[in-house]
mmCIF file of C-alpha atoms in Angstrom:
data_model
loop_
_atom_site.group_PDB
_atom_site.id
_atom_site.type_symbol
_atom_site.label_atom_id
_atom_site.label_comp_id
_atom_site.label_asym_id
_atom_site.label_seq_id
_atom_site.Cartn_x
_atom_site.Cartn_y
_atom_site.Cartn_z
ATOM 1 C CA UNK A 1 14.936 0.367 13.615
ATOM 2 C CA UNK A 2 18.306 -1.194 12.543
ATOM 3 C CA UNK A 3 21.525 0.679 12.131
ATOM 4 C CA UNK A 4 21.192 0.519 8.451
ATOM 5 C CA UNK A 5 17.537 1.926 8.778
ATOM 6 C CA UNK A 6 18.753 4.673 10.680
ATOM 7 C CA UNK A 7 21.554 5.612 8.446
ATOM 8 C CA UNK A 8 20.188 5.108 5.118
ATOM 9 C CA UNK A 9 16.436 6.293 5.730
ATOM 10 C CA UNK A 10 16.056 8.143 9.054
ATOM 11 C CA UNK A 11 19.225 10.351 9.356
ATOM 12 C CA UNK A 12 18.653 11.722 5.804
ATOM 13 C CA UNK A 13 14.902 12.523 6.652
ATOM 14 C CA UNK A 14 15.968 14.198 10.100
ATOM 15 C CA UNK A 15 18.634 16.354 8.107
ATOM 16 C CA UNK A 16 15.732 17.783 5.916
ATOM 17 C CA UNK A 17 13.332 18.177 8.893
ATOM 18 C CA UNK A 18 15.387 20.271 10.936
ATOM 19 C CA UNK A 19 15.258 22.935 8.428
ATOM 20 C CA UNK A 20 11.894 23.371 8.859
ATOM 21 C CA UNK A 21 10.726 21.675 12.248
ATOM 22 C CA UNK A 22 11.774 21.159 15.793
ATOM 23 C CA UNK A 23 12.580 17.663 15.920
ATOM 24 C CA UNK A 24 12.272 15.304 18.754
ATOM 25 C CA UNK A 25 13.674 11.645 18.474
ATOM 26 C CA UNK A 26 12.316 8.953 20.621
ATOM 27 C CA UNK A 27 13.791 5.531 20.818
ATOM 28 C CA UNK A 28 15.159 2.780 23.189
ATOM 29 C CA UNK A 29 18.599 1.958 23.529
ATOM 30 C CA UNK A 30 20.163 -0.849 21.300
ATOM 31 C CA UNK A 31 18.801 -4.253 21.896
ATOM 32 C CA UNK A 32 18.616 -7.037 19.075
ATOM 33 C CA UNK A 33 19.974 -4.940 16.585
ATOM 34 C CA UNK A 34 17.494 -2.127 16.989
ATOM 35 C CA UNK A 35 17.296 1.057 18.663
ATOM 36 C CA UNK A 36 19.638 4.051 18.733
ATOM 37 C CA UNK A 37 23.083 3.987 20.206
ATOM 38 C CA UNK A 38 26.348 5.807 20.443
ATOM 39 C CA UNK A 39 27.076 5.592 16.738
ATOM 40 C CA UNK A 40 23.732 6.974 15.570
ATOM 41 C CA UNK A 41 24.015 9.980 17.890
ATOM 42 C CA UNK A 42 27.360 10.814 16.904
ATOM 43 C CA UNK A 43 26.630 10.793 13.159
ATOM 44 C CA UNK A 44 23.857 13.447 13.903
ATOM 45 C CA UNK A 45 25.970 15.414 16.545
ATOM 46 C CA UNK A 46 25.722 18.439 14.173
ATOM 47 C CA UNK A 47 22.192 18.539 13.529
ATOM 48 C CA UNK A 48 20.229 21.613 15.077
ATOM 49 C CA UNK A 49 16.914 21.537 16.352
ATOM 50 C CA UNK A 50 16.872 18.138 17.584
ATOM 51 C CA UNK A 51 16.142 16.581 21.046
ATOM 52 C CA UNK A 52 17.035 13.120 21.859
ATOM 53 C CA UNK A 53 14.856 11.039 24.274
ATOM 54 C CA UNK A 54 16.763 7.591 24.584
ATOM 55 C CA UNK A 55 15.082 5.213 26.862
ATOM 56 C CA UNK A 56 17.285 3.188 28.930
ATOM 57 C CA UNK A 57 14.826 1.746 31.527
ATOM 58 C CA UNK A 58 15.002 -2.008 32.400
ATOM 59 C CA UNK A 59 11.998 -2.603 30.375
ATOM 60 C CA UNK A 60 13.264 -0.980 27.129
ATOM 61 C CA UNK A 61 13.046 -4.145 24.994
ATOM 62 C CA UNK A 62 9.207 -4.087 25.567
ATOM 63 C CA UNK A 63 9.030 -1.111 23.429
ATOM 64 C CA UNK A 64 9.584 -3.188 20.352
ATOM 65 C CA UNK A 65 6.541 -5.337 21.075
ATOM 66 C CA UNK A 66 4.071 -3.850 23.620
ATOM 67 C CA UNK A 67 5.537 -1.557 26.341
ATOM 68 C CA UNK A 68 5.269 -2.568 29.936
ATOM 69 C CA UNK A 69 4.914 1.061 30.996
ATOM 70 C CA UNK A 70 2.619 2.183 28.242
ATOM 71 C CA UNK A 71 0.727 4.753 30.265
ATOM 72 C CA UNK A 72 3.830 6.364 31.355
ATOM 73 C CA UNK A 73 5.062 6.490 27.624
ATOM 74 C CA UNK A 74 1.901 7.896 26.441
ATOM 75 C CA UNK A 75 2.006 10.555 29.133
ATOM 76 C CA UNK A 76 5.549 11.660 28.067
ATOM 77 C CA UNK A 77 4.525 11.916 24.298
ATOM 78 C CA UNK A 78 1.479 13.710 25.218
ATOM 79 C CA UNK A 79 3.616 16.120 27.265
ATOM 80 C CA UNK A 80 5.712 16.664 24.110
ATOM 81 C CA UNK A 81 2.468 17.501 22.151
ATOM 82 C CA UNK A 82 3.809 16.768 18.626
ATOM 83 C CA UNK A 83 2.108 17.982 15.808
ATOM 84 C CA UNK A 84 3.453 15.119 13.691
ATOM 85 C CA UNK A 85 4.626 11.553 14.704
ATOM 86 C CA UNK A 86 6.606 9.971 12.190
ATOM 87 C CA UNK A 87 7.064 6.075 13.396
ATOM 88 C CA UNK A 88 9.460 3.246 12.561
ATOM 89 C CA UNK A 89 8.071 0.874 14.800
ATOM 90 C CA UNK A 90 6.449 -2.740 14.783
ATOM 91 C CA UNK A 91 4.404 -1.583 17.867
ATOM 92 C CA UNK A 92 1.518 0.059 15.614
ATOM 93 C CA UNK A 93 -0.985 0.133 18.691
ATOM 94 C CA UNK A 94 1.041 2.118 20.912
ATOM 95 C CA UNK A 95 1.885 4.766 18.169
ATOM 96 C CA UNK A 96 -1.908 5.103 16.993
ATOM 97 C CA UNK A 97 -2.412 6.482 20.855
ATOM 98 C CA UNK A 98 0.054 9.228 20.360
ATOM 99 C CA UNK A 99 -1.127 12.537 19.891
ATOM 100 C CA UNK A 100 -0.887 14.538 16.619
ATOM 101 C CA UNK A 101 -1.024 13.311 12.759
ATOM 102 C CA UNK A 102 0.552 9.703 13.152
ATOM 103 C CA UNK A 103 2.353 8.148 10.504
ATOM 104 C CA UNK A 104 4.737 4.988 9.739
ATOM 105 C CA UNK A 105 7.714 4.885 7.818
ATOM 106 C CA UNK A 106 7.447 1.484 5.609
ATOM 107 C CA UNK A 107 9.430 -0.238 2.998
ATOM 108 C CA UNK A 108 8.129 0.161 -0.861
ATOM 109 C CA UNK A 109 7.084 -2.875 -2.702
ATOM 110 C CA UNK A 110 8.940 -2.585 -5.890
ATOM 111 C CA UNK A 111 9.487 -6.076 -7.731
ATOM 112 C CA UNK A 112 9.323 -6.356 -10.664
ATOM 113 C CA UNK A 113 10.414 -2.868 -11.343
ATOM 114 C CA UNK A 114 13.485 -1.199 -9.868
ATOM 115 C CA UNK A 115 13.761 2.041 -8.014
ATOM 116 C CA UNK A 116 16.858 3.922 -6.174
ATOM 117 C CA UNK A 117 16.377 3.187 -2.508
ATOM 118 C CA UNK A 118 13.064 4.309 -1.287
ATOM 119 C CA UNK A 119 10.700 4.531 1.587
ATOM 120 C CA UNK A 120 7.002 5.516 1.859
ATOM 121 C CA UNK A 121 5.079 7.340 4.609
ATOM 122 C CA UNK A 122 1.597 5.751 5.393
ATOM 123 C CA UNK A 123 -1.283 5.510 8.080
ATOM 124 C CA UNK A 124 -1.865 1.968 7.101
ATOM 125 C CA UNK A 125 1.155 -0.379 7.362
ATOM 126 C CA UNK A 126 0.859 -3.565 5.451
ATOM 127 C CA UNK A 127 -2.230 -2.535 3.585
ATOM 128 C CA UNK A 128 -1.510 -4.299 0.324
ATOM 129 C CA UNK A 129 -2.745 -2.761 -2.736
ATOM 130 C CA UNK A 130 -4.843 -0.117 -0.723
ATOM 131 C CA UNK A 131 -5.010 3.279 -2.347
ATOM 132 C CA UNK A 132 -7.423 6.382 -1.947
ATOM 133 C CA UNK A 133 -10.417 6.961 -4.471
ATOM 134 C CA UNK A 134 -8.913 8.684 -7.464
ATOM 135 C CA UNK A 135 -11.177 10.549 -10.015
ATOM 136 C CA UNK A 136 -11.215 9.720 -13.660
ATOM 137 C CA UNK A 137 -8.598 12.409 -14.610
ATOM 138 C CA UNK A 138 -6.205 11.160 -12.084
ATOM 139 C CA UNK A 139 -6.548 7.585 -12.870
ATOM 140 C CA UNK A 140 -5.993 8.415 -16.341
ATOM 141 C CA UNK A 141 -2.902 10.408 -15.866
ATOM 142 C CA UNK A 142 -1.315 7.529 -13.617
ATOM 143 C CA UNK A 143 -2.071 5.162 -16.246
ATOM 144 C CA UNK A 144 -0.515 7.100 -18.906
ATOM 145 C CA UNK A 145 2.522 7.418 -16.696
ATOM 146 C CA UNK A 146 2.876 3.902 -15.926
ATOM 147 C CA UNK A 147 2.067 2.591 -19.689
ATOM 148 C CA UNK A 148 5.788 2.736 -21.208
ATOM 149 C CA UNK A 149 7.233 1.287 -18.031
ATOM 150 C CA UNK A 150 4.646 -1.439 -18.177
ATOM 151 C CA UNK A 151 5.390 -2.498 -21.454
ATOM 152 C CA UNK A 152 8.959 -2.022 -20.968
ATOM 153 C CA UNK A 153 9.102 -4.385 -17.853
ATOM 154 C CA UNK A 154 7.269 -7.252 -19.517
ATOM 155 C CA UNK A 155 9.717 -7.059 -22.589
ATOM 156 C CA UNK A 156 12.467 -7.395 -20.155
ATOM 157 C CA UNK A 157 11.015 -10.202 -18.249
ATOM 158 C CA UNK A 158 10.212 -11.798 -21.620
ATOM 159 C CA UNK A 159 13.861 -11.356 -22.615
ATOM 160 C CA UNK A 160 15.684 -12.398 -19.335
ATOM 161 C CA UNK A 161 13.517 -15.158 -17.930
ATOM 162 C CA UNK A 162 14.005 -18.706 -19.184
ATOM 163 C CA UNK A 163 10.853 -20.571 -20.047
ATOM 164 C CA UNK A 164 8.679 -22.573 -18.030
ATOM 165 C CA UNK A 165 10.026 -25.790 -19.108
ATOM 166 C CA UNK A 166 13.447 -24.529 -18.671
ATOM 167 C CA UNK A 167 12.806 -23.233 -15.106
ATOM 168 C CA UNK A 168 10.827 -26.207 -13.727
ATOM 169 C CA UNK A 169 13.448 -28.596 -15.209
ATOM 170 C CA UNK A 170 16.161 -26.792 -13.392
ATOM 171 C CA UNK A 171 14.383 -26.710 -10.002
ATOM 172 C CA UNK A 172 12.778 -30.185 -10.312
ATOM 173 C CA UNK A 173 9.346 -29.268 -10.361
ATOM 174 C CA UNK A 174 6.763 -31.338 -12.250
ATOM 175 C CA UNK A 175 5.094 -29.988 -14.965
ATOM 176 C CA UNK A 176 2.207 -31.918 -14.407
ATOM 177 C CA UNK A 177 0.903 -30.788 -11.441
ATOM 178 C CA UNK A 178 -0.108 -27.064 -10.377
ATOM 179 C CA UNK A 179 3.144 -25.266 -8.775
ATOM 180 C CA UNK A 180 2.216 -23.117 -5.953
ATOM 181 C CA UNK A 181 4.999 -20.542 -4.670
ATOM 182 C CA UNK A 182 5.517 -19.709 -1.151
ATOM 183 C CA UNK A 183 8.148 -16.862 -0.581
ATOM 184 C CA UNK A 184 9.283 -16.537 2.991
ATOM 185 C CA UNK A 185 9.586 -13.598 5.161
ATOM 186 C CA UNK A 186 12.479 -12.369 7.078
ATOM 187 C CA UNK A 187 13.154 -14.444 10.246
ATOM 188 C CA UNK A 188 16.084 -12.709 12.109
ATOM 189 C CA UNK A 189 15.237 -11.722 15.806
ATOM 190 C CA UNK A 190 15.617 -7.946 14.608
ATOM 191 C CA UNK A 191 12.354 -8.236 12.657
ATOM 192 C CA UNK A 192 9.933 -7.419 15.131
ATOM 193 C CA UNK A 193 7.033 -7.061 12.643
ATOM 194 C CA UNK A 194 7.027 -11.061 13.053
ATOM 195 C CA UNK A 195 4.684 -10.299 15.867
ATOM 196 C CA UNK A 196 1.791 -9.596 13.718
ATOM 197 C CA UNK A 197 1.597 -12.902 12.058
ATOM 198 C CA UNK A 198 -1.797 -14.296 12.618
ATOM 199 C CA UNK A 199 -0.502 -17.488 13.996
ATOM 200 C CA UNK A 200 2.493 -16.247 15.699
ATOM 201 C CA UNK A 201 4.781 -19.218 14.242
ATOM 202 C CA UNK A 202 7.966 -19.208 12.448
ATOM 203 C CA UNK A 203 8.596 -20.405 8.724
ATOM 204 C CA UNK A 204 9.177 -24.158 9.633
ATOM 205 C CA UNK A 205 5.759 -24.688 11.467
ATOM 206 C CA UNK A 206 3.802 -22.832 8.992
ATOM 207 C CA UNK A 207 5.346 -24.333 6.068
ATOM 208 C CA UNK A 208 4.504 -27.669 7.665
ATOM 209 C CA UNK A 209 0.820 -26.556 7.706
ATOM 210 C CA UNK A 210 0.741 -25.139 4.451
ATOM 211 C CA UNK A 211 2.229 -28.240 2.744
ATOM 212 C CA UNK A 212 -0.333 -30.374 4.238
ATOM 213 C CA UNK A 213 -2.914 -28.299 2.157
ATOM 214 C CA UNK A 214 -0.980 -27.994 -1.075
ATOM 215 C CA UNK A 215 0.784 -31.311 -1.507
ATOM 216 C CA UNK A 216 -2.287 -33.535 -2.045
ATOM 217 C CA UNK A 217 -2.984 -31.253 -5.104
ATOM 218 C CA UNK A 218 0.379 -29.748 -6.445
ATOM 219 C CA UNK A 219 3.934 -28.745 -5.725
ATOM 220 C CA UNK A 220 4.800 -26.432 -3.133
ATOM 221 C CA UNK A 221 8.031 -24.342 -4.209
ATOM 222 C CA UNK A 222 9.536 -22.219 -1.387
ATOM 223 C CA UNK A 223 12.092 -19.387 -2.042
ATOM 224 C CA UNK A 224 13.992 -17.994 1.018
ATOM 225 C CA UNK A 225 14.255 -14.173 1.925
ATOM 226 C CA UNK A 226 17.433 -13.203 0.867
ATOM 227 C CA UNK A 227 18.525 -11.708 4.596
ATOM 228 C CA UNK A 228 17.640 -15.085 5.703
ATOM 229 C CA UNK A 229 20.281 -16.660 3.455
ATOM 230 C CA UNK A 230 22.726 -14.075 4.682
ATOM 231 C CA UNK A 231 21.868 -13.950 8.269
ATOM 232 C CA UNK A 232 19.737 -16.680 9.607
ATOM 233 C CA UNK A 233 20.626 -20.254 10.299
ATOM 234 C CA UNK A 234 18.160 -22.240 8.001
ATOM 235 C CA UNK A 235 19.425 -25.782 8.696
ATOM 236 C CA UNK A 236 15.954 -26.513 10.383
ATOM 237 C CA UNK A 237 14.056 -25.298 7.066
ATOM 238 C CA UNK A 238 16.363 -27.493 4.907
ATOM 239 C CA UNK A 239 15.933 -30.651 7.198
ATOM 240 C CA UNK A 240 12.100 -29.800 7.192
ATOM 241 C CA UNK A 241 11.761 -29.533 3.338
ATOM 242 C CA UNK A 242 13.730 -32.570 2.807
ATOM 243 C CA UNK A 243 11.548 -34.486 5.082
ATOM 244 C CA UNK A 244 8.145 -33.344 3.234
ATOM 245 C CA UNK A 245 8.923 -35.447 0.235
ATOM 246 C CA UNK A 246 9.281 -34.417 -3.651
ATOM 247 C CA UNK A 247 6.265 -32.285 -3.650
ATOM 248 C CA UNK A 248 7.970 -29.537 -1.463
ATOM 249 C CA UNK A 249 10.953 -27.849 -3.185
ATOM 250 C CA UNK A 250 13.339 -25.289 -1.382
ATOM 251 C CA UNK A 251 14.296 -23.182 -4.320
ATOM 252 C CA UNK A 252 17.840 -21.795 -4.626
ATOM 253 C CA UNK A 253 18.071 -18.067 -4.696
ATOM 254 C CA UNK A 254 18.633 -17.969 -8.491
ATOM 255 C CA UNK A 255 17.650 -19.949 -11.286
ATOM 256 C CA UNK A 256 19.418 -19.765 -14.963
ATOM 257 C CA UNK A 257 20.604 -16.183 -13.994
ATOM 258 C CA UNK A 258 17.624 -14.688 -12.679
ATOM 259 C CA UNK A 259 15.878 -14.474 -9.129
ATOM 260 C CA UNK A 260 14.028 -17.614 -8.614
ATOM 261 C CA UNK A 261 11.043 -15.813 -6.777
ATOM 262 C CA UNK A 262 10.609 -13.565 -10.022
ATOM 263 C CA UNK A 263 10.864 -16.380 -12.524
ATOM 264 C CA UNK A 264 8.593 -18.498 -10.359
ATOM 265 C CA UNK A 265 5.885 -15.825 -10.148
ATOM 266 C CA UNK A 266 5.639 -15.813 -13.888
ATOM 267 C CA UNK A 267 4.616 -19.563 -14.025
ATOM 268 C CA UNK A 268 3.280 -20.547 -10.589
ATOM 269 C CA UNK A 269 -0.402 -21.350 -10.517
ATOM 270 C CA UNK A 270 -0.862 -19.581 -7.285
ATOM 271 C CA UNK A 271 1.003 -17.555 -4.720
ATOM 272 C CA UNK A 272 0.848 -17.837 -0.794
ATOM 273 C CA UNK A 273 2.049 -14.563 1.074
ATOM 274 C CA UNK A 274 1.849 -13.142 4.324
ATOM 275 C CA UNK A 275 3.041 -9.559 4.553
ATOM 276 C CA UNK A 276 5.853 -10.131 2.242
ATOM 277 C CA UNK A 277 5.987 -7.418 -0.563
ATOM 278 C CA UNK A 278 5.851 -10.302 -3.072
ATOM 279 C CA UNK A 279 2.471 -9.682 -3.397
ATOM 280 C CA UNK A 280 3.124 -6.913 -5.811
ATOM 281 C CA UNK A 281 5.061 -9.526 -7.853
ATOM 282 C CA UNK A 282 1.976 -11.862 -8.012
ATOM 283 C CA UNK A 283 -0.189 -8.864 -8.999
ATOM 284 C CA UNK A 284 2.197 -7.628 -11.838
ATOM 285 C CA UNK A 285 1.931 -11.236 -13.306
ATOM 286 C CA UNK A 286 -1.555 -11.790 -12.545
ATOM 287 C CA UNK A 287 -1.068 -14.678 -10.128
ATOM 288 C CA UNK A 288 -4.015 -15.752 -7.854
ATOM 289 C CA UNK A 289 -2.736 -15.141 -4.412
ATOM 290 C CA UNK A 290 -3.650 -16.609 -0.704
ATOM 291 C CA UNK A 291 -2.870 -14.309 1.864
ATOM 292 C CA UNK A 292 -2.420 -15.310 5.590
ATOM 293 C CA UNK A 293 -2.327 -11.667 7.509
ATOM 294 C CA UNK A 294 -3.899 -9.637 10.127
ATOM 295 C CA UNK A 295 -3.684 -6.591 7.622
ATOM 296 C CA UNK A 296 -6.050 -5.375 4.849
ATOM 297 C CA UNK A 297 -5.635 -6.152 1.157
ATOM 298 C CA UNK A 298 -7.225 -4.206 -1.468
ATOM 299 C CA UNK A 299 -10.349 -5.705 -3.166
ATOM 300 C CA UNK A 300 -8.978 -5.604 -6.529
ATOM 301 C CA UNK A 301 -6.448 -7.986 -5.512
ATOM 302 C CA UNK A 302 -9.254 -10.505 -5.320
ATOM 303 C CA UNK A 303 -7.070 -12.452 -2.585
ATOM 304 C CA UNK A 304 -8.069 -15.539 -0.932
ATOM 305 C CA UNK A 305 -7.761 -16.010 2.820
ATOM 306 C CA UNK A 306 -8.716 -20.058 2.783
ATOM 307 C CA UNK A 307 -6.304 -22.116 1.603
ATOM 308 C CA UNK A 308 -8.806 -25.009 0.548
ATOM 309 C CA UNK A 309 -10.856 -22.790 -1.573
ATOM 310 C CA UNK A 310 -7.881 -21.353 -2.905
ATOM 311 C CA UNK A 311 -6.165 -24.591 -4.046
ATOM 312 C CA UNK A 312 -9.616 -25.932 -5.258
ATOM 313 C CA UNK A 313 -10.180 -22.871 -7.493
ATOM 314 C CA UNK A 314 -6.709 -23.191 -8.848
ATOM 315 C CA UNK A 315 -6.947 -26.525 -9.537
ATOM 316 C CA UNK A 316 -10.169 -26.318 -11.326
ATOM 317 C CA UNK A 317 -8.597 -23.631 -13.690
ATOM 318 C CA UNK A 318 -11.121 -20.747 -12.515
ATOM 319 C CA UNK A 319 -9.281 -18.803 -9.859
ATOM 320 C CA UNK A 320 -9.823 -15.257 -8.918
ATOM 321 C CA UNK A 321 -6.877 -13.097 -10.117
ATOM 322 C CA UNK A 322 -5.801 -9.636 -9.589
ATOM 323 C CA UNK A 323 -7.602 -6.826 -11.617
ATOM 324 C CA UNK A 324 -5.196 -6.109 -14.471
ATOM 325 C CA UNK A 325 -6.214 -2.509 -14.773
ATOM 326 C CA UNK A 326 -6.133 -1.692 -11.195
ATOM 327 C CA UNK A 327 -2.663 -3.666 -10.880
ATOM 328 C CA UNK A 328 -1.100 -1.047 -13.414
ATOM 329 C CA UNK A 329 -3.056 1.893 -11.528
ATOM 330 C CA UNK A 330 -1.743 0.851 -8.254
ATOM 331 C CA UNK A 331 1.803 0.524 -9.342
ATOM 332 C CA UNK A 332 1.918 4.020 -10.777
ATOM 333 C CA UNK A 333 -0.035 5.347 -7.660
ATOM 334 C CA UNK A 334 2.516 3.533 -5.332
ATOM 335 C CA UNK A 335 5.689 4.785 -7.405
ATOM 336 C CA UNK A 336 4.422 8.318 -8.310
ATOM 337 C CA UNK A 337 2.718 9.308 -4.990
ATOM 338 C CA UNK A 338 3.918 7.301 -2.183
ATOM 339 C CA UNK A 339 7.482 6.093 -2.796
ATOM 340 C CA UNK A 340 10.321 8.756 -2.124
ATOM 341 C CA UNK A 341 14.226 8.629 -2.026
ATOM 342 C CA UNK A 342 15.235 9.907 1.379
ATOM 343 C CA UNK A 343 18.757 10.380 0.122
ATOM 344 C CA UNK A 344 17.748 12.727 -2.659
ATOM 345 C CA UNK A 345 19.412 15.910 -2.821
ATOM 346 C CA UNK A 346 16.080 17.445 -4.019
ATOM 347 C CA UNK A 347 13.915 16.150 -0.969
ATOM 348 C CA UNK A 348 13.064 19.126 1.281
ATOM 349 C CA UNK A 349 11.693 19.039 4.664
ATOM 350 C CA UNK A 350 8.433 20.811 3.504
ATOM 351 C CA UNK A 351 7.955 17.719 1.041
ATOM 352 C CA UNK A 352 8.248 15.232 4.079
ATOM 353 C CA UNK A 353 5.723 17.205 5.989
ATOM 354 C CA UNK A 354 3.490 17.294 3.192
ATOM 355 C CA UNK A 355 3.708 13.347 2.552
ATOM 356 C CA UNK A 356 2.722 13.296 6.348
ATOM 357 C CA UNK A 357 -0.461 15.538 6.013
ATOM 358 C CA UNK A 358 -1.477 14.828 2.533
ATOM 359 C CA UNK A 359 -2.195 11.423 1.199
ATOM 360 C CA UNK A 360 -2.317 12.400 -2.627
ATOM 361 C CA UNK A 361 -0.517 15.181 -4.246
ATOM 362 C CA UNK A 362 -0.387 15.172 -7.984
ATOM 363 C CA UNK A 363 2.590 17.630 -8.039
ATOM 364 C CA UNK A 364 4.656 14.580 -6.941
ATOM 365 C CA UNK A 365 3.810 12.111 -9.612
ATOM 366 C CA UNK A 366 5.963 13.140 -12.570
ATOM 367 C CA UNK A 367 9.122 12.976 -10.250
ATOM 368 C CA UNK A 368 8.106 9.964 -8.451
ATOM 369 C CA UNK A 369 7.699 8.210 -11.862
ATOM 370 C CA UNK A 370 10.948 9.264 -13.177
ATOM 371 C CA UNK A 371 12.686 7.506 -10.377
ATOM 372 C CA UNK A 372 11.381 3.997 -11.587
ATOM 373 C CA UNK A 373 12.893 1.725 -14.057
ATOM 374 C CA UNK A 374 11.544 -1.363 -15.804
ATOM 375 C CA UNK A 375 14.602 -3.504 -14.667
ATOM 376 C CA UNK A 376 17.777 -3.003 -12.862
ATOM 377 C CA UNK A 377 20.575 -1.175 -15.003
ATOM 378 C CA UNK A 378 22.774 -3.981 -14.655
ATOM 379 C CA UNK A 379 20.428 -6.468 -16.055
ATOM 380 C CA UNK A 380 19.497 -4.239 -19.044
ATOM 381 C CA UNK A 381 23.154 -4.097 -20.317
#
């Protein structure tokens, strides 16, 4: 948990929970821009019903990955005997051994829609597109809620996104070969979710491996994570791309006034993702997807896990694509039922507890969908 995550997400949640619960906060001291320190504690000094447990032992860095003193940690948590455990941690395995109802705070996939700053509470991190079984009435209601937004989103994208020829010409992509899009994930040392990548390698080694499979058949277009551009030295990545030949292109953040990732997702023959939220963008535009991940993908996404089979099907012109109907239903479920704004004045402690304990609650749906726009306001006007 970074300082931004604490101030923007966790502290507002704490301020709601203390009105209805006794709250314990367990965290390590700061390291690699994660953990809790003096500033976070001072900002919450006015909160009642909070007990702080800040771990400052020599092995506290291990809490981000796999605790060295795991048994002692579990004994400590069992002694607290929580009813609900709400985690922001990249160590999913240890948290699953905690007592009580265990849930995780995770980012919300939103593109190509826009929502006010949101988060979700889930028991399955990085489970792309997964949703519970919904009855016919529930699906029908969700589909009705998303229908006008869905139409507005596509109309907006048609209006602001340049055509395929213009995008490809601007980025130097050959229109005569299939173009495969690879959006990169956040590579900063503060991102401990990287430990879950199935091969455990960074973006340079992964890119070199993928390029070897893609470039004999098409062009690989890489877009970088916005936070990498801001906070990570990408010299090695740029050098690698320049040495891979003209069939690998590192796109700039924007093309002709729009996000390169969003523009390319509309025109790519296929997309390769790991645990990036860009999978939602591929689903929205019906793009066939290959996923390299340790986590689950919903069946309706029709995701590939094997690059050669993925490339063969794309080049042959008959790849599996996400179910259009289920894509719309999932976006509706995700926004209406899962996503919430921790800073909303209307958010209560009771609602947060309900979100931890009840996976589906149709009473949330109207308010949840009301937070969603088909585009960012500054792009509309």
